[in-house]
């Protein structure tokens, strides 16, 4: 069972700015590329901060032309492309940010992961979700014969019917099914009995 990685979902080739980039140029880039924020990078493309639409609206210059270095939220909270999206989502929640610049092994920006990218997980097909639960969760991981538990998926809602596994295994089955990318909820309709092992 494999969670999608940040690299699978990120927007590659991130639009970036330097500390000296002016307010109007940042606003132009946000509009031109239909994005809500840009990482601010140094000469080595290492992120030093992020300028978002909110930063522009909150800190509109009164007279002098503000720069990215003056407007940015710093330090930049970053992710690595090999991270699972679950880890990235937790980092976003912990730091209260809506996007993460994605950096390579040298710390240079290679993309951006936004909350809207994470939402794409829930657009995963029902068939792909069902296949992963049957093949990876039940058969490979838990060694439960797929003939004893029927898995149906509709709009991300997983319904489990058939024979209930051993009592100590049931919470594990439910937790692993809920952790599959794209699952919205799991409906346990299993009946008493014991599911056979694969």
mmCIF file of C-alpha atoms in Angstrom:
data_model
loop_
_atom_site.group_PDB
_atom_site.id
_atom_site.type_symbol
_atom_site.label_atom_id
_atom_site.label_comp_id
_atom_site.label_asym_id
_atom_site.label_seq_id
_atom_site.Cartn_x
_atom_site.Cartn_y
_atom_site.Cartn_z
ATOM 1 C CA UNK A 1 0.000 0.000 0.000
ATOM 2 C CA UNK A 2 1.516 3.301 -1.097
ATOM 3 C CA UNK A 3 0.292 6.811 -0.481
ATOM 4 C CA UNK A 4 0.721 9.212 -3.376
ATOM 5 C CA UNK A 5 3.830 11.324 -3.018
ATOM 6 C CA UNK A 6 4.213 15.078 -3.097
ATOM 7 C CA UNK A 7 6.032 14.624 -6.407
ATOM 8 C CA UNK A 8 2.952 12.896 -7.858
ATOM 9 C CA UNK A 9 0.667 15.841 -7.113
ATOM 10 C CA UNK A 10 2.803 18.988 -7.032
ATOM 11 C CA UNK A 11 2.763 21.625 -9.740
ATOM 12 C CA UNK A 12 6.258 21.395 -11.248
ATOM 13 C CA UNK A 13 8.346 24.331 -12.502
ATOM 14 C CA UNK A 14 7.122 26.740 -9.853
ATOM 15 C CA UNK A 15 6.930 30.436 -10.658
ATOM 16 C CA UNK A 16 9.339 32.145 -8.257
ATOM 17 C CA UNK A 17 10.454 35.684 -7.442
ATOM 18 C CA UNK A 18 13.525 37.249 -5.824
ATOM 19 C CA UNK A 19 13.593 39.452 -2.710
ATOM 20 C CA UNK A 20 13.888 42.530 -4.941
ATOM 21 C CA UNK A 21 10.810 41.746 -7.091
ATOM 22 C CA UNK A 22 8.374 44.668 -6.890
ATOM 23 C CA UNK A 23 4.775 44.547 -5.639
ATOM 24 C CA UNK A 24 3.259 45.165 -9.095
ATOM 25 C CA UNK A 25 5.377 42.472 -10.728
ATOM 26 C CA UNK A 26 4.266 39.946 -8.099
ATOM 27 C CA UNK A 27 0.630 40.892 -8.674
ATOM 28 C CA UNK A 28 1.132 40.526 -12.446
ATOM 29 C CA UNK A 29 2.663 37.042 -12.045
ATOM 30 C CA UNK A 30 -0.167 35.868 -9.796
ATOM 31 C CA UNK A 31 -2.708 36.978 -12.398
ATOM 32 C CA UNK A 32 -0.788 35.750 -15.453
ATOM 33 C CA UNK A 33 -0.210 32.242 -14.089
ATOM 34 C CA UNK A 34 -3.530 32.043 -12.204
ATOM 35 C CA UNK A 35 -1.810 31.219 -8.909
ATOM 36 C CA UNK A 36 -2.357 32.482 -5.378
ATOM 37 C CA UNK A 37 1.249 32.670 -4.120
ATOM 38 C CA UNK A 38 4.877 32.588 -5.221
ATOM 39 C CA UNK A 39 7.963 31.331 -3.393
ATOM 40 C CA UNK A 40 10.685 33.920 -2.863
ATOM 41 C CA UNK A 41 14.092 32.414 -3.643
ATOM 42 C CA UNK A 42 17.738 33.382 -3.266
ATOM 43 C CA UNK A 43 20.404 33.109 -5.974
ATOM 44 C CA UNK A 44 20.597 29.322 -5.465
ATOM 45 C CA UNK A 45 16.786 28.930 -5.790
ATOM 46 C CA UNK A 46 16.525 28.147 -2.076
ATOM 47 C CA UNK A 47 13.178 29.381 -0.729
ATOM 48 C CA UNK A 48 13.439 32.190 1.813
ATOM 49 C CA UNK A 49 9.735 33.001 2.040
ATOM 50 C CA UNK A 50 6.387 33.057 0.259
ATOM 51 C CA UNK A 51 4.298 35.980 -0.996
ATOM 52 C CA UNK A 52 0.584 35.241 -1.256
ATOM 53 C CA UNK A 53 -2.425 37.217 -2.430
ATOM 54 C CA UNK A 54 -3.218 37.782 1.240
ATOM 55 C CA UNK A 55 0.242 39.289 1.789
ATOM 56 C CA UNK A 56 -0.356 41.706 -1.094
ATOM 57 C CA UNK A 57 -3.795 42.711 0.193
ATOM 58 C CA UNK A 58 -2.675 43.037 3.810
ATOM 59 C CA UNK A 59 0.457 45.056 3.063
ATOM 60 C CA UNK A 60 -0.407 47.259 0.113
ATOM 61 C CA UNK A 61 2.283 49.907 -0.189
ATOM 62 C CA UNK A 62 1.166 53.423 0.790
ATOM 63 C CA UNK A 63 3.705 55.189 -1.309
ATOM 64 C CA UNK A 64 7.001 53.423 -1.799
ATOM 65 C CA UNK A 65 7.118 50.315 -3.959
ATOM 66 C CA UNK A 66 7.212 47.286 -1.674
ATOM 67 C CA UNK A 67 9.349 44.303 -2.640
ATOM 68 C CA UNK A 68 8.916 40.564 -2.170
ATOM 69 C CA UNK A 69 11.476 40.686 0.636
ATOM 70 C CA UNK A 70 9.289 43.179 2.532
ATOM 71 C CA UNK A 71 5.995 41.455 1.752
ATOM 72 C CA UNK A 72 6.883 37.789 2.183
ATOM 73 C CA UNK A 73 5.965 35.469 5.006
ATOM 74 C CA UNK A 74 9.192 33.926 6.234
ATOM 75 C CA UNK A 75 10.658 31.400 6.716
ATOM 76 C CA UNK A 76 9.207 29.283 3.917
ATOM 77 C CA UNK A 77 7.769 25.975 5.118
ATOM 78 C CA UNK A 78 8.837 23.400 2.521
ATOM 79 C CA UNK A 79 8.218 19.803 1.481
ATOM 80 C CA UNK A 80 10.274 17.164 -0.320
ATOM 81 C CA UNK A 81 8.997 15.409 -3.445
ATOM 82 C CA UNK A 82 9.380 11.960 -1.871
ATOM 83 C CA UNK A 83 7.139 12.799 1.110
ATOM 84 C CA UNK A 84 3.718 11.184 1.247
ATOM 85 C CA UNK A 85 0.861 13.610 0.734
ATOM 86 C CA UNK A 86 -0.357 12.660 4.208
ATOM 87 C CA UNK A 87 2.879 14.043 5.692
ATOM 88 C CA UNK A 88 2.598 17.205 3.572
ATOM 89 C CA UNK A 89 -1.036 17.738 4.616
ATOM 90 C CA UNK A 90 -0.041 17.436 8.282
ATOM 91 C CA UNK A 91 2.746 19.990 7.815
ATOM 92 C CA UNK A 92 0.281 22.391 6.151
ATOM 93 C CA UNK A 93 -2.191 21.968 8.999
ATOM 94 C CA UNK A 94 0.461 22.318 11.708
ATOM 95 C CA UNK A 95 1.857 25.548 10.262
ATOM 96 C CA UNK A 96 -1.459 26.961 9.011
ATOM 97 C CA UNK A 97 -0.254 27.329 5.403
ATOM 98 C CA UNK A 98 -2.111 26.651 2.156
ATOM 99 C CA UNK A 99 0.866 25.670 0.013
ATOM 100 C CA UNK A 100 4.386 24.305 0.324
ATOM 101 C CA UNK A 101 7.335 24.998 -1.971
ATOM 102 C CA UNK A 102 8.793 21.601 -2.879
ATOM 103 C CA UNK A 103 12.572 21.390 -2.747
ATOM 104 C CA UNK A 104 15.160 18.937 -4.081
ATOM 105 C CA UNK A 105 18.064 17.385 -2.153
ATOM 106 C CA UNK A 106 20.079 20.623 -2.507
ATOM 107 C CA UNK A 107 17.187 22.721 -1.196
ATOM 108 C CA UNK A 108 16.273 24.321 -4.541
ATOM 109 C CA UNK A 109 12.619 24.857 -5.477
ATOM 110 C CA UNK A 110 11.326 22.309 -7.991
ATOM 111 C CA UNK A 111 7.580 22.763 -7.575
ATOM 112 C CA UNK A 112 4.699 23.816 -5.334
ATOM 113 C CA UNK A 113 2.091 21.697 -3.555
ATOM 114 C CA UNK A 114 -1.166 23.470 -2.723
ATOM 115 C CA UNK A 115 -4.301 22.418 -0.881
ATOM 116 C CA UNK A 116 -6.087 22.252 -4.233
ATOM 117 C CA UNK A 117 -3.501 19.660 -5.346
ATOM 118 C CA UNK A 118 -4.366 17.563 -2.289
ATOM 119 C CA UNK A 119 -8.070 17.759 -3.157
ATOM 120 C CA UNK A 120 -7.249 15.856 -6.376
ATOM 121 C CA UNK A 121 -6.758 12.742 -4.227
ATOM 122 C CA UNK A 122 -10.497 12.658 -3.695
ATOM 123 C CA UNK A 123 -11.045 12.663 -7.463
ATOM 124 C CA UNK A 124 -9.385 9.255 -7.682
ATOM 125 C CA UNK A 125 -11.620 6.724 -9.441
ATOM 126 C CA UNK A 126 -13.798 4.408 -7.367
ATOM 127 C CA UNK A 127 -12.383 1.449 -9.306
ATOM 128 C CA UNK A 128 -8.780 2.369 -8.354
ATOM 129 C CA UNK A 129 -9.784 2.695 -4.687
ATOM 130 C CA UNK A 130 -11.603 -0.648 -4.729
ATOM 131 C CA UNK A 131 -8.670 -2.366 -6.421
ATOM 132 C CA UNK A 132 -6.195 -1.041 -3.847
ATOM 133 C CA UNK A 133 -8.359 -2.132 -0.908
ATOM 134 C CA UNK A 134 -8.939 -5.636 -2.275
ATOM 135 C CA UNK A 135 -5.427 -6.310 -3.546
ATOM 136 C CA UNK A 136 -3.203 -4.332 -1.165
ATOM 137 C CA UNK A 137 -5.152 -4.008 2.086
ATOM 138 C CA UNK A 138 -7.117 -7.254 2.305
ATOM 139 C CA UNK A 139 -5.026 -9.720 0.291
ATOM 140 C CA UNK A 140 -1.377 -8.637 0.571
ATOM 141 C CA UNK A 141 -1.322 -6.829 3.909
ATOM 142 C CA UNK A 142 -3.938 -8.650 5.999
ATOM 143 C CA UNK A 143 -4.028 -12.014 4.157
ATOM 144 C CA UNK A 144 -7.841 -12.023 4.047
ATOM 145 C CA UNK A 145 -9.322 -13.938 1.116
ATOM 146 C CA UNK A 146 -11.070 -11.389 -1.130
ATOM 147 C CA UNK A 147 -14.006 -13.803 -1.568
ATOM 148 C CA UNK A 148 -15.031 -13.331 2.097
ATOM 149 C CA UNK A 149 -15.293 -9.534 2.112
ATOM 150 C CA UNK A 150 -17.033 -7.619 -0.667
ATOM 151 C CA UNK A 151 -15.735 -4.104 -1.280
ATOM 152 C CA UNK A 152 -17.891 -1.590 -3.130
ATOM 153 C CA UNK A 153 -16.949 2.043 -3.659
ATOM 154 C CA UNK A 154 -19.251 4.854 -4.730
ATOM 155 C CA UNK A 155 -18.069 8.462 -4.799
ATOM 156 C CA UNK A 156 -15.236 7.562 -2.427
ATOM 157 C CA UNK A 157 -17.566 5.901 0.112
ATOM 158 C CA UNK A 158 -16.307 2.364 0.784
ATOM 159 C CA UNK A 159 -18.815 -0.274 1.868
ATOM 160 C CA UNK A 160 -17.504 -3.520 3.353
ATOM 161 C CA UNK A 161 -19.920 -6.460 3.417
ATOM 162 C CA UNK A 162 -19.513 -10.181 3.970
ATOM 163 C CA UNK A 163 -17.905 -11.991 6.885
ATOM 164 C CA UNK A 164 -16.419 -10.017 9.745
ATOM 165 C CA UNK A 165 -12.712 -10.826 10.333
ATOM 166 C CA UNK A 166 -11.353 -11.866 13.712
ATOM 167 C CA UNK A 167 -12.353 -9.358 16.384
ATOM 168 C CA UNK A 168 -8.810 -8.057 16.910
ATOM 169 C CA UNK A 169 -8.375 -7.580 13.140
ATOM 170 C CA UNK A 170 -11.524 -5.519 12.482
ATOM 171 C CA UNK A 171 -10.159 -2.144 13.718
ATOM 172 C CA UNK A 172 -7.051 -2.698 11.568
ATOM 173 C CA UNK A 173 -9.184 -3.443 8.478
ATOM 174 C CA UNK A 174 -11.233 -0.285 8.977
ATOM 175 C CA UNK A 175 -8.208 1.917 9.706
ATOM 176 C CA UNK A 176 -6.260 0.672 6.665
ATOM 177 C CA UNK A 177 -9.280 1.134 4.391
ATOM 178 C CA UNK A 178 -9.768 4.685 5.684
ATOM 179 C CA UNK A 179 -6.106 5.474 5.000
ATOM 180 C CA UNK A 180 -6.333 4.619 1.280
ATOM 181 C CA UNK A 181 -5.955 7.747 -0.840
ATOM 182 C CA UNK A 182 -9.327 8.937 -2.114
ATOM 183 C CA UNK A 183 -11.467 7.267 0.569
ATOM 184 C CA UNK A 184 -14.051 9.648 2.011
ATOM 185 C CA UNK A 185 -15.563 7.233 4.571
ATOM 186 C CA UNK A 186 -15.905 3.501 5.317
ATOM 187 C CA UNK A 187 -19.289 1.847 5.991
ATOM 188 C CA UNK A 188 -18.882 -1.396 7.989
ATOM 189 C CA UNK A 189 -21.690 -3.810 7.026
ATOM 190 C CA UNK A 190 -19.778 -6.962 7.904
ATOM 191 C CA UNK A 191 -21.724 -9.740 9.608
ATOM 192 C CA UNK A 192 -20.637 -12.116 12.349
ATOM 193 C CA UNK A 193 -18.386 -14.938 11.265
ATOM 194 C CA UNK A 194 -14.743 -15.145 10.393
ATOM 195 C CA UNK A 195 -13.249 -14.112 7.091
ATOM 196 C CA UNK A 196 -10.974 -16.749 5.620
ATOM 197 C CA UNK A 197 -7.271 -16.067 5.244
ATOM 198 C CA UNK A 198 -5.833 -15.722 1.765
#
